[in-house]
XYZ file of C-alpha atoms in Angstrom:
772
model
C 99.707 135.795 107.279
C 99.197 132.540 109.214
C 96.546 131.564 106.692
C 99.103 131.769 103.884
C 101.257 129.005 105.388
C 100.954 125.891 103.186
C 98.614 123.343 104.786
C 96.392 121.059 102.719
C 92.733 120.930 103.701
C 93.083 117.517 105.314
C 96.134 118.723 107.280
C 94.092 121.608 108.709
C 91.425 119.183 109.929
C 94.076 116.763 111.214
C 95.800 119.497 113.222
C 92.588 120.053 115.173
C 91.927 116.318 115.527
C 95.471 115.944 116.924
C 94.617 118.241 119.809
C 91.536 116.196 120.690
C 93.440 112.905 120.547
C 96.165 114.391 122.782
C 93.494 115.210 125.352
C 92.123 111.651 125.139
C 95.634 110.286 125.749
C 95.946 112.374 128.931
C 92.599 111.029 130.162
C 93.677 107.429 129.529
C 97.035 108.041 131.219
C 95.282 109.385 134.329
C 93.344 106.140 134.756
C 90.113 108.000 135.555
C 86.923 106.271 134.280
C 85.527 108.367 131.437
C 81.841 108.699 130.599
C 80.904 109.575 127.035
C 83.751 107.769 125.316
C 86.470 109.217 123.137
C 84.877 110.685 120.030
C 85.758 113.436 117.573
C 83.131 114.566 115.055
C 83.856 116.683 111.983
C 80.934 118.394 110.233
C 81.580 119.588 106.677
C 79.854 122.216 104.518
C 76.696 120.975 102.842
C 76.342 120.858 99.069
C 74.997 124.101 97.676
C 76.132 126.220 100.624
C 77.932 129.430 99.649
C 81.433 129.809 101.065
C 80.432 132.801 103.211
C 77.684 130.656 104.749
C 79.566 127.338 104.902
C 80.835 126.085 108.263
C 83.242 123.427 109.484
C 82.773 122.113 113.033
C 85.191 119.886 114.971
C 83.814 118.677 118.292
C 85.274 116.250 120.836
C 84.196 114.541 124.051
C 87.380 115.429 125.947
C 87.856 117.117 129.304
C 87.200 120.630 128.134
C 89.154 123.656 129.415
C 88.948 126.317 132.040
C 89.357 130.003 131.140
C 93.128 130.170 131.667
C 93.731 127.005 129.618
C 91.531 128.367 126.842
C 93.392 131.680 126.798
C 96.693 129.871 126.304
C 95.290 127.358 123.823
C 94.296 129.974 121.239
C 97.314 132.253 121.683
C 99.439 132.307 118.513
C 102.949 131.062 119.206
C 102.119 129.470 122.547
C 103.153 125.892 123.225
C 102.469 123.669 126.180
C 106.142 122.677 125.968
C 105.462 118.923 125.656
C 107.029 118.525 122.258
C 107.727 114.793 122.684
C 104.529 113.046 123.791
C 101.858 114.951 121.870
C 100.506 114.711 118.343
C 99.859 118.401 118.082
C 100.074 121.589 120.082
C 97.473 124.280 120.516
C 98.784 127.705 119.642
C 100.543 128.048 116.326
C 99.114 124.857 114.809
C 95.611 125.847 115.889
C 95.903 129.339 114.442
C 97.463 128.215 111.150
C 94.837 125.543 110.472
C 91.833 127.690 111.389
C 93.084 130.791 109.555
C 93.861 128.633 106.536
C 90.264 127.384 106.402
C 88.217 130.498 107.171
C 88.062 134.086 108.380
C 86.128 133.489 111.610
C 86.704 130.868 114.311
C 84.616 130.262 117.418
C 86.048 128.025 120.155
C 83.632 126.776 122.810
C 84.685 124.491 125.649
C 83.173 123.114 128.844
C 84.025 120.729 131.669
C 81.730 118.285 133.414
C 79.905 120.241 136.119
C 80.341 123.675 134.492
C 77.135 125.651 133.982
C 78.137 127.238 130.651
C 80.180 126.782 127.528
C 82.902 129.405 127.549
C 84.867 130.467 124.521
C 86.366 133.025 122.226
C 85.548 134.313 118.755
C 88.522 135.138 116.506
C 87.350 137.231 113.562
C 90.288 138.064 111.295
C 88.333 140.885 109.654
C 87.600 142.611 112.951
C 90.652 141.894 115.090
C 92.659 145.008 115.955
C 96.320 145.808 116.403
C 96.133 144.574 119.983
C 95.136 141.094 118.713
C 92.467 140.875 121.391
C 89.554 138.507 120.654
C 85.995 138.592 121.991
C 84.952 136.296 124.838
C 81.703 134.371 124.307
C 79.512 132.197 126.505
C 76.558 129.860 125.930
C 74.326 127.983 128.384
C 74.581 124.176 128.690
C 71.662 121.829 128.249
C 73.234 119.197 130.528
C 75.742 119.970 133.320
C 77.540 116.649 132.664
C 78.338 117.685 129.091
C 82.058 118.103 128.406
C 84.454 118.690 125.552
C 85.561 121.317 123.037
C 83.880 122.592 119.879
C 85.628 124.583 117.126
C 83.414 126.307 114.531
C 85.107 127.788 111.453
C 83.024 129.949 109.116
C 83.373 132.416 106.215
C 85.494 129.720 104.584
C 88.033 130.328 101.834
C 86.105 129.548 98.597
C 88.613 127.002 97.255
C 88.861 125.177 100.559
C 85.105 125.208 101.086
C 84.676 123.690 97.633
C 87.251 120.961 98.355
C 85.664 120.038 101.686
C 82.205 119.925 100.126
C 83.264 117.545 97.353
C 85.758 115.340 99.172
C 84.156 113.917 102.289
C 84.987 110.347 101.228
C 88.580 111.270 100.348
C 88.979 113.047 103.678
C 87.744 109.977 105.560
C 90.123 107.763 103.589
C 93.103 110.067 104.177
C 92.415 110.413 107.906
C 91.805 106.656 108.122
C 95.324 106.065 106.820
C 96.975 108.779 108.922
C 95.331 107.655 112.181
C 94.971 103.925 111.452
C 97.170 102.904 114.384
C 95.364 105.152 116.881
C 91.878 104.208 115.685
C 92.766 100.523 115.666
C 94.841 100.216 118.834
C 93.320 102.840 121.122
C 89.706 102.618 119.999
C 89.136 106.360 119.599
C 86.230 107.279 117.333
C 86.559 109.748 114.463
C 83.488 110.750 112.457
C 83.491 112.866 109.301
C 80.292 114.021 107.648
C 78.196 111.672 109.771
C 80.202 108.563 108.852
C 82.734 106.814 111.031
C 86.317 106.862 109.785
C 87.664 103.324 109.462
C 91.362 102.606 109.957
C 93.045 101.429 106.758
C 94.940 98.332 107.805
C 97.715 96.717 105.833
C 96.758 93.649 103.805
C 99.784 91.638 104.859
C 100.632 87.976 105.197
C 99.992 86.394 108.597
C 102.538 86.123 111.380
C 103.060 82.397 110.722
C 103.892 82.595 106.989
C 107.469 82.250 105.811
C 109.700 81.158 102.917
C 112.841 79.026 102.881
C 115.875 80.710 101.358
C 118.723 78.485 100.212
C 118.953 74.726 100.547
C 120.499 72.068 102.739
C 122.441 73.082 105.824
C 122.607 76.721 104.648
C 118.832 77.087 104.260
C 117.200 79.911 106.173
C 113.614 80.431 107.255
C 112.544 84.014 106.544
C 109.182 85.079 108.020
C 106.775 87.331 106.150
C 106.351 89.426 109.315
C 109.290 90.680 111.384
C 108.574 92.457 114.659
C 110.833 95.431 115.413
C 111.691 96.559 118.936
C 115.113 98.180 119.258
C 116.038 100.349 122.212
C 118.930 102.781 122.178
C 120.616 104.255 125.217
C 118.371 106.923 126.838
C 119.377 110.525 126.173
C 118.617 113.995 127.505
C 115.946 115.844 125.539
C 115.647 119.619 125.689
C 112.094 120.824 126.322
C 112.924 124.252 124.846
C 114.389 123.391 121.413
C 113.892 119.613 121.099
C 117.604 118.774 120.872
C 118.778 115.310 121.990
C 122.220 114.857 123.545
C 124.260 112.593 125.797
C 123.134 112.675 129.449
C 124.602 114.614 132.370
C 125.840 117.687 130.495
C 123.726 120.091 132.538
C 122.775 122.429 129.679
C 121.494 121.986 126.161
C 124.344 122.106 123.649
C 122.093 123.829 121.131
C 120.135 126.500 123.037
C 121.792 126.340 126.498
C 118.430 125.668 128.068
C 118.364 123.827 131.370
C 115.048 121.974 131.035
C 116.553 118.601 130.120
C 114.782 115.289 130.672
C 116.233 111.782 130.355
C 113.985 110.052 127.821
C 113.650 106.688 126.083
C 114.787 106.251 122.469
C 113.071 103.303 120.845
C 112.275 102.003 117.355
C 109.314 99.658 117.327
C 106.718 98.276 114.932
C 107.100 95.726 112.144
C 108.283 95.046 108.600
C 106.473 92.540 106.427
C 105.175 91.385 103.071
C 101.959 92.555 101.457
C 99.687 89.874 99.997
C 99.664 91.643 96.629
C 101.914 93.747 94.446
C 101.126 97.421 93.932
C 102.793 100.060 91.815
C 102.375 102.829 94.429
C 101.118 101.359 97.680
C 104.205 99.677 99.069
C 106.977 100.949 101.312
C 107.225 101.853 104.985
C 104.866 103.952 107.111
C 106.729 105.976 109.744
C 104.729 107.123 112.761
C 105.268 109.585 115.572
C 103.073 109.217 118.650
C 100.648 107.093 116.665
C 100.091 109.407 113.689
C 101.577 108.499 110.316
C 104.053 111.134 109.223
C 105.239 109.234 106.115
C 103.081 106.781 104.190
C 104.334 104.244 101.632
C 107.779 105.786 102.061
C 110.495 104.250 99.881
C 113.631 105.828 101.366
C 114.697 102.516 102.895
C 114.987 101.077 99.385
C 117.546 103.692 98.324
C 121.292 103.389 98.779
C 124.177 105.680 97.877
C 127.826 104.793 98.168
C 129.362 106.886 101.015
C 132.758 106.571 99.283
C 131.381 108.192 96.134
C 129.712 111.487 97.178
C 128.954 112.374 93.553
C 127.478 108.941 92.807
C 123.858 108.382 91.912
C 121.306 107.012 94.365
C 120.569 103.366 93.578
C 116.979 102.160 93.846
C 117.513 98.650 95.201
C 113.882 97.559 95.452
C 111.985 96.703 93.396
C 114.514 95.913 90.670
C 113.380 92.626 89.161
C 110.050 93.260 87.384
C 110.040 96.796 88.787
C 107.113 97.758 86.538
C 104.852 95.559 88.691
C 105.590 97.515 91.854
C 106.538 96.119 95.240
C 105.172 94.359 98.319
C 107.596 95.074 101.180
C 105.682 97.159 103.731
C 105.868 98.102 107.398
C 104.846 100.383 110.261
C 107.722 101.877 112.229
C 107.235 104.136 115.285
C 109.872 106.836 115.794
C 108.446 108.841 118.697
C 111.844 110.306 119.575
C 112.638 111.681 116.079
C 111.620 115.317 115.428
C 109.217 116.192 112.603
C 108.613 119.294 110.505
C 105.902 121.771 111.483
C 103.611 120.402 108.738
C 104.004 116.861 110.132
C 104.591 115.462 106.658
C 108.305 114.701 107.087
C 110.900 113.941 109.730
C 114.003 116.033 110.224
C 116.156 113.921 107.932
C 119.389 115.589 109.049
C 118.781 114.576 112.644
C 121.072 111.899 114.071
C 118.110 109.941 115.435
C 116.627 109.580 111.944
C 119.931 108.413 110.470
C 120.413 105.906 113.310
C 116.945 104.481 112.685
C 117.603 104.070 108.961
C 120.951 102.368 109.610
C 119.304 99.892 111.973
C 116.355 99.069 109.689
C 118.240 98.659 106.408
C 121.899 98.483 107.386
C 124.732 100.700 106.093
C 125.514 98.540 103.044
C 123.585 97.540 99.920
C 120.596 95.217 100.121
C 121.732 93.331 97.015
C 124.221 90.637 98.091
C 126.260 90.689 94.877
C 126.633 94.463 95.007
C 127.634 94.287 98.678
C 130.249 91.643 97.910
C 131.630 93.666 95.011
C 131.979 96.772 97.202
C 133.620 94.809 100.047
C 130.682 95.049 102.479
C 129.919 92.228 104.891
C 126.590 90.456 104.581
C 123.772 92.831 105.497
C 122.048 91.442 108.645
C 119.342 94.141 108.900
C 115.612 93.302 109.075
C 114.959 94.856 105.667
C 117.861 92.997 104.040
C 116.433 89.763 105.404
C 113.050 90.444 103.806
C 114.725 91.563 100.584
C 116.666 88.301 100.413
C 113.564 86.167 100.849
C 110.982 88.137 98.843
C 112.829 90.211 96.232
C 111.288 88.190 93.384
C 107.634 87.759 92.499
C 107.595 84.256 91.014
C 104.373 82.395 91.781
C 104.474 79.616 94.355
C 105.623 78.791 97.864
C 109.247 79.744 97.225
C 108.390 83.469 97.131
C 104.888 83.333 98.664
C 103.089 84.566 95.538
C 99.647 83.249 94.437
C 99.420 81.816 90.919
C 97.187 79.885 88.567
C 99.577 77.021 87.821
C 101.248 78.954 85.025
C 101.982 82.464 86.228
C 101.285 84.901 89.105
C 97.750 86.304 89.423
C 98.672 89.849 90.473
C 95.496 91.479 89.103
C 93.354 88.968 90.997
C 95.177 89.450 94.303
C 94.808 93.228 93.954
C 91.048 92.723 93.609
C 91.111 90.536 96.703
C 92.962 93.298 98.547
C 90.187 95.755 97.612
C 87.667 93.356 99.181
C 89.905 93.117 102.264
C 89.824 96.901 102.649
C 86.044 96.954 102.142
C 85.730 94.610 105.119
C 84.547 91.465 103.300
C 84.832 88.747 105.937
C 86.146 86.087 103.523
C 89.197 88.197 102.648
C 90.347 89.277 106.114
C 92.712 86.333 106.677
C 95.357 85.281 104.161
C 93.844 81.803 103.624
C 92.553 82.515 100.092
C 95.986 83.826 99.067
C 97.697 80.815 100.636
C 95.384 78.343 98.881
C 96.305 79.960 95.541
C 100.024 79.659 96.389
C 99.729 75.950 97.185
C 97.456 75.232 94.198
C 99.915 76.933 91.849
C 102.782 74.709 92.940
C 100.753 71.501 92.733
C 99.507 72.347 89.239
C 102.875 73.589 88.053
C 104.694 70.475 89.251
C 102.177 68.221 87.519
C 102.421 70.148 84.230
C 106.224 70.181 84.274
C 106.324 66.484 85.181
C 104.054 65.687 82.253
C 106.262 67.693 79.874
C 109.452 66.168 81.227
C 108.024 62.661 80.868
C 106.715 63.350 77.375
C 110.117 64.706 76.357
C 112.060 61.798 77.878
C 112.786 58.692 75.814
C 111.343 56.277 78.351
C 109.172 53.251 77.623
C 105.553 53.693 78.703
C 104.060 51.403 81.309
C 101.731 49.403 79.029
C 100.068 47.573 81.898
C 99.138 50.880 83.547
C 97.731 52.205 80.276
C 95.601 49.064 79.762
C 94.407 49.234 83.320
C 93.391 52.868 82.872
C 91.407 51.831 79.779
C 89.628 49.115 81.725
C 91.340 46.209 79.878
C 93.047 43.438 81.821
C 96.487 42.167 80.857
C 94.975 39.279 78.864
C 93.162 41.657 76.572
C 89.576 41.057 77.723
C 87.342 43.949 78.622
C 84.925 43.521 81.527
C 81.290 44.233 80.753
C 79.630 45.769 83.802
C 76.149 45.217 82.327
C 76.682 41.438 82.032
C 74.775 39.570 84.758
C 76.943 37.834 87.299
C 77.047 34.024 87.211
C 75.981 33.925 90.815
C 73.155 36.426 90.385
C 70.485 33.670 90.455
C 72.148 31.794 93.285
C 69.705 32.016 96.152
C 72.525 31.389 98.578
C 74.253 34.621 97.570
C 73.861 37.401 100.160
C 71.942 40.345 98.770
C 73.944 43.601 98.679
C 72.478 46.471 100.664
C 70.604 49.109 98.668
C 72.667 52.149 97.705
C 71.149 55.499 98.722
C 70.391 57.737 95.745
C 72.687 60.758 95.566
C 70.881 64.035 96.244
C 71.651 67.347 94.546
C 73.381 68.548 97.717
C 75.463 65.363 97.820
C 76.465 65.813 94.191
C 77.497 69.438 94.658
C 79.417 68.572 97.817
C 81.243 65.859 95.861
C 82.097 68.351 93.136
C 83.516 70.739 95.732
C 85.564 67.994 97.386
C 86.995 66.850 94.042
C 87.806 70.335 92.767
C 90.243 73.139 93.433
C 89.734 76.880 93.358
C 90.570 78.830 90.197
C 91.439 82.245 91.686
C 92.166 83.689 88.236
C 88.454 83.262 87.352
C 86.950 83.956 90.805
C 85.639 87.510 91.005
C 82.537 89.681 90.603
C 80.884 89.174 87.213
C 78.227 91.545 85.910
C 77.485 95.170 85.093
C 75.235 97.981 86.338
C 72.721 96.989 83.640
C 72.119 93.441 84.902
C 73.586 93.378 88.416
C 76.502 91.368 89.738
C 77.297 87.841 90.877
C 80.198 87.105 93.209
C 81.524 83.932 91.571
C 83.907 81.325 92.957
C 85.169 79.225 90.039
C 86.447 75.693 90.731
C 88.177 73.200 88.438
C 86.853 69.641 88.711
C 89.861 67.309 88.866
C 88.069 63.962 88.894
C 84.620 62.595 87.992
C 82.239 63.963 85.387
C 80.267 67.186 85.722
C 76.516 66.530 85.424
C 73.671 69.051 85.574
C 70.325 68.670 87.397
C 68.833 66.769 84.442
C 71.657 64.250 84.428
C 73.341 65.578 81.280
C 77.109 65.839 81.088
C 78.224 69.490 80.872
C 81.618 71.244 80.661
C 80.517 74.119 82.943
C 77.934 74.249 85.719
C 76.903 77.429 87.566
C 75.176 76.937 90.935
C 73.576 79.989 92.538
C 73.385 80.563 96.285
C 72.021 83.363 98.442
C 73.413 86.864 98.739
C 74.297 87.319 95.070
C 76.865 84.523 95.165
C 77.450 81.573 92.872
C 79.867 78.685 92.384
C 80.987 77.779 88.872
C 82.384 74.274 88.302
C 84.559 73.634 85.227
C 85.286 70.092 84.023
C 88.811 70.458 82.703
C 88.743 66.941 81.236
C 85.696 67.563 79.061
C 86.531 66.959 75.411
C 85.379 70.450 74.416
C 88.517 71.655 76.236
C 90.869 68.683 75.808
C 90.113 67.919 72.136
C 88.385 70.925 70.595
C 90.633 73.550 72.203
C 87.872 75.788 73.609
C 88.986 78.157 76.368
C 87.097 77.502 79.661
C 86.626 81.283 79.983
C 84.376 81.332 76.910
C 81.899 78.751 78.188
C 81.978 80.209 81.701
C 80.882 83.578 80.275
C 78.079 81.888 78.317
C 76.685 80.312 81.485
C 77.036 83.481 83.557
C 75.422 85.589 80.852
C 72.440 83.213 80.882
C 72.057 83.472 84.662
C 72.359 87.286 84.663
C 69.943 87.635 81.748
C 67.267 85.651 83.597
C 67.846 87.473 86.915
C 67.666 90.926 85.330
C 64.903 90.054 82.843
C 66.787 92.111 80.308
C 66.317 92.298 76.563
C 70.080 92.282 75.961
C 71.223 89.390 73.816
C 73.650 86.754 75.020
C 76.256 88.133 72.635
C 75.896 91.640 74.078
C 76.122 90.356 77.644
C 79.155 88.173 76.957
C 80.972 91.026 75.216
C 80.243 93.335 78.155
C 81.316 90.738 80.742
C 84.565 90.004 78.954
C 85.504 93.676 78.639
C 84.392 94.753 82.106
C 85.244 91.734 84.267
C 88.198 90.099 82.527
C 90.555 92.934 81.555
C 93.541 90.654 82.198
C 92.264 88.331 79.453
C 91.971 91.124 76.906
C 94.025 90.843 73.730
C 95.471 94.324 74.153
C 99.047 95.035 73.190
C 99.930 96.641 76.538
C 98.385 93.775 78.545
C 100.126 91.028 76.576
C 103.369 93.035 76.497
C 103.234 93.344 80.291
C 102.894 89.557 80.615
C 105.763 89.085 78.167
C 108.054 91.516 80.055
C 107.251 89.813 83.343
C 108.156 86.367 82.040
C 111.259 87.606 80.207
C 112.544 89.355 83.349
C 112.137 86.131 85.298
C 114.021 84.228 82.579
C 116.851 86.784 82.585
C 117.344 86.184 86.305
C 117.331 82.408 85.911
C 119.622 82.456 82.885
C 122.027 84.841 84.647
C 122.324 82.405 87.559
C 123.418 79.691 85.102
C 125.794 82.015 83.235
C 127.672 82.670 86.499
C 129.807 79.609 85.762
C 131.426 81.472 82.832
C 130.164 85.062 82.318
C 132.870 85.798 79.735
C 131.511 83.129 77.411
C 128.031 84.642 77.416
C 129.526 88.124 76.974
C 131.335 87.100 73.780
C 128.036 86.472 71.992
C 127.098 90.202 72.212
C 127.311 92.050 68.900
C 128.651 95.670 68.893
C 125.189 97.225 68.626
C 123.874 94.931 71.377
C 126.807 95.919 73.586
C 125.999 99.621 73.081
C 122.322 98.997 73.862
C 123.292 97.073 77.010
C 125.550 99.875 78.267
C 122.841 102.475 77.609
C 120.272 100.399 79.518
C 122.617 100.024 82.489
C 123.317 103.761 82.619
C 119.596 104.539 82.384
C 118.986 102.238 85.360
C 121.704 103.818 87.492
C 124.166 100.937 87.108
C 127.007 103.157 85.910
C 129.673 101.368 87.947
C 128.918 98.056 86.266
C 129.634 99.237 82.727
C 133.389 99.173 83.314
C 133.332 95.498 84.342
C 131.035 93.998 81.741
C 131.625 90.304 81.314
C 133.137 89.818 84.761
C 129.762 88.904 86.248
C 126.445 87.808 84.776
C 124.609 90.994 85.825
C 124.875 92.464 82.318
C 122.315 89.865 81.193
C 119.591 91.833 82.996
C 120.098 94.735 80.563
C 120.795 93.071 77.203
C 118.322 93.516 74.305
C 115.480 90.965 74.620
C 116.334 89.085 71.433
C 119.882 88.453 72.693
C 118.424 85.960 75.177
C 117.231 83.914 72.195
C 120.681 83.838 70.592
C 122.316 83.017 73.921
C 119.982 80.040 74.343
C 120.710 78.840 70.799
C 124.467 79.313 71.227
C 124.817 77.687 74.644
C 121.806 75.351 75.100
C 123.509 72.788 77.334
C 123.699 75.240 80.243
C 119.995 76.157 80.099
C 118.196 72.923 79.095
C 117.813 69.599 80.973
C 115.991 71.186 83.921
C 118.544 73.960 84.531
C 116.220 76.707 83.282
C 113.983 74.773 80.880
C 112.704 71.224 81.423
C 113.323 70.076 77.849
C 116.096 67.499 77.320
C 119.278 68.303 75.442
C 122.468 66.633 76.646
C 120.335 63.875 78.183
C 119.383 62.608 74.695
C 121.924 61.287 72.218
C 119.999 61.964 69.011
C 120.950 65.279 67.399
C 117.524 65.546 65.757
C 115.848 65.110 69.168
C 118.070 67.847 70.575
C 117.162 70.192 67.735
C 113.439 69.560 68.173
C 113.585 70.079 71.964
C 115.570 73.295 71.609
C 113.527 74.629 68.669
C 110.304 74.424 70.647
C 111.670 76.600 73.473
C 113.431 78.979 71.070
C 110.205 79.493 69.124
C 108.233 80.481 72.202
C 111.029 82.724 73.491
C 111.378 84.458 70.110
C 107.687 85.430 70.090
C 107.997 86.915 73.580
C 111.297 88.739 73.021
C 110.023 90.191 69.741
C 106.953 91.731 71.375
C 109.067 93.214 74.189
C 111.564 94.634 71.675
C 109.101 96.463 69.445
C 105.874 98.419 69.630
C 103.094 95.849 69.675
C 100.228 98.279 69.066
C 100.190 97.406 65.360
C 99.891 93.664 65.952
C 96.681 91.930 64.934
C 94.559 90.015 67.485
C 95.849 86.774 65.945
C 99.473 87.839 66.480
C 98.758 88.875 70.068
C 96.972 85.579 70.657
C 100.019 83.715 69.332
C 102.284 85.601 71.738
C 99.954 84.957 74.668
C 99.957 81.242 73.841
C 103.756 81.343 73.635
C 103.834 82.930 77.109
C 101.695 80.124 78.500
C 103.601 77.370 76.704
C 107.007 78.762 77.662
C 105.874 79.079 81.301
C 105.165 75.337 81.248
C 108.667 74.728 79.886
C 110.400 76.519 82.789
C 111.900 74.170 85.344
C 110.865 74.384 88.978
C 113.450 75.955 91.249
C 115.186 73.620 93.642
């Protein structure tokens, strides 16, 4: 019957690992020097082994047990009564996990100095009504050997099959569950002969932050917030686990008298992940070092206590929710009880509710919602992070890497994979930070250029002539013309200039270039191998190859399967002929890979394979382009709503009846039922209007969105009506392409139509004003 209790395979293994780690903790607490280290090894069934022959072995280097301890440890229903400081308890947990895995379990244990391993064999097919199990004993090879070994055989066929096929998954799962213990305490856990590595969070560093607001009201919000909150100590009952106010003598729940005054503390951290993820975000909650909840999203939910029948609002992520989230954390709740499966806390317990109230506050995270429902500003740690990082716009303002035009979420997810694989270059957040800074510098330059081109200002003719090498009098210097003083023997001879070496030239290219994270990745395929490529955009000087010829792209190989690709963005093939740098980069990389692999594949075959395999975010696929369009449109809705706040009723009047119905339906579908009765009172309805309504709103009320308010193009700043129409028409055209794709199924669009929309996305991104 114990074997029928629901435990996943990994939970069965973890239950036995818990017991070993508990023993290690007792050794550390005692302060006694420990020979042999702290190691748990898990051996799994080999491929091809039949279930009745397959065996699972869990062995540790702990203290081992004497006979009386062993007798208690394997007794079903027995507990050592320390329900607060331990990961697991022998007894019920031991019997459930072993019976769940197999029909026969052998436990062998020994202490340093003992002459034998002593143990017990529990055979569920032979055990009688008295539940007595057979004692066993084995000689020791070394008297200093110590620890406990659990051998489970005659495995359940389904569980034997899972364990045989999923060694890597088991290591990954245990690495997440025990990441804190493996990282902080240094215990070793081995599965199938390979060491389990803790899965750390890929978060921004302790010193990163954003500035929220401006002027005297600006606020510095760090990307990492340490949590350490202590509540008043309370009496804990050793019999039933109940917590209560001190000095009551007996437990209010079971009337037991074994009460101990214990600490109640919430500690850990909340922070921001370096990348967005659709599933892997949220808070990890730990008890005694083991993760009970992973990527938990309960802190992002809020329900109105004054409306018991109301829906639960998902408050994060809301803007661009399809991208996922990046708020993460590790919170230790050692004083909060958990379920017997250790996959949930007791959510009805007062300690759990108190922890949630402290971490996220009793009111909404969204300031406007809080204000509307008469809540004071939410001062909680989570609300602080939400305020600073709720949006995913590229740049320093929200700490999001970009390429000068838009966020590079796919690229940062690839970087996160390299972080988890242990690649040394990706362990710090420097690469992410460089992409954040580069995005802002490029974006500001592009927007400045557009603003200047759109402004009716007189060009600086002297500067233009100077850039062309012509002096103000109209003469052009001729560098090849000999100097008048060249034959003057009295003239001092200039020192000889050292010839630039290849290393000097490449170093100069690196100094005068910036990283292009959107094109830095692994390029290749299993057929020809891979190159880890860092792509850099040359911002000054000409790009010249080893033969001295000017080239738009140059690939330089280095050791270890790495290469640097330089792109001359000013080359006329890009500036005049309109070629995409990606195309020529793939040509060069295909040539390098073809030579390295000595393959018969043509350049065309290699380029097609590289584009499909390595640049999925550049693919002209309807779902990819539609995702980019939705992302940009969501950002524009937010920005336009902030401008509409000056007169929401005016924007509301432009809604047609069918658009109003569609808006109400969208709000209901997103759980915003309470807002439908106050449409037009605030600008929030703009987040749910049909996409094409944003186009009509821009056309109907351009003065509130142009002139750097949302878009950089001039409108009221120019007096000519024709100039206004041209400036507005350009933005409207781009926005119409984007809103149309979001409104309808784009699967039937031709590659040319998708390309047009992608260009509109890029061009409209350049038209968006920088946030102050």
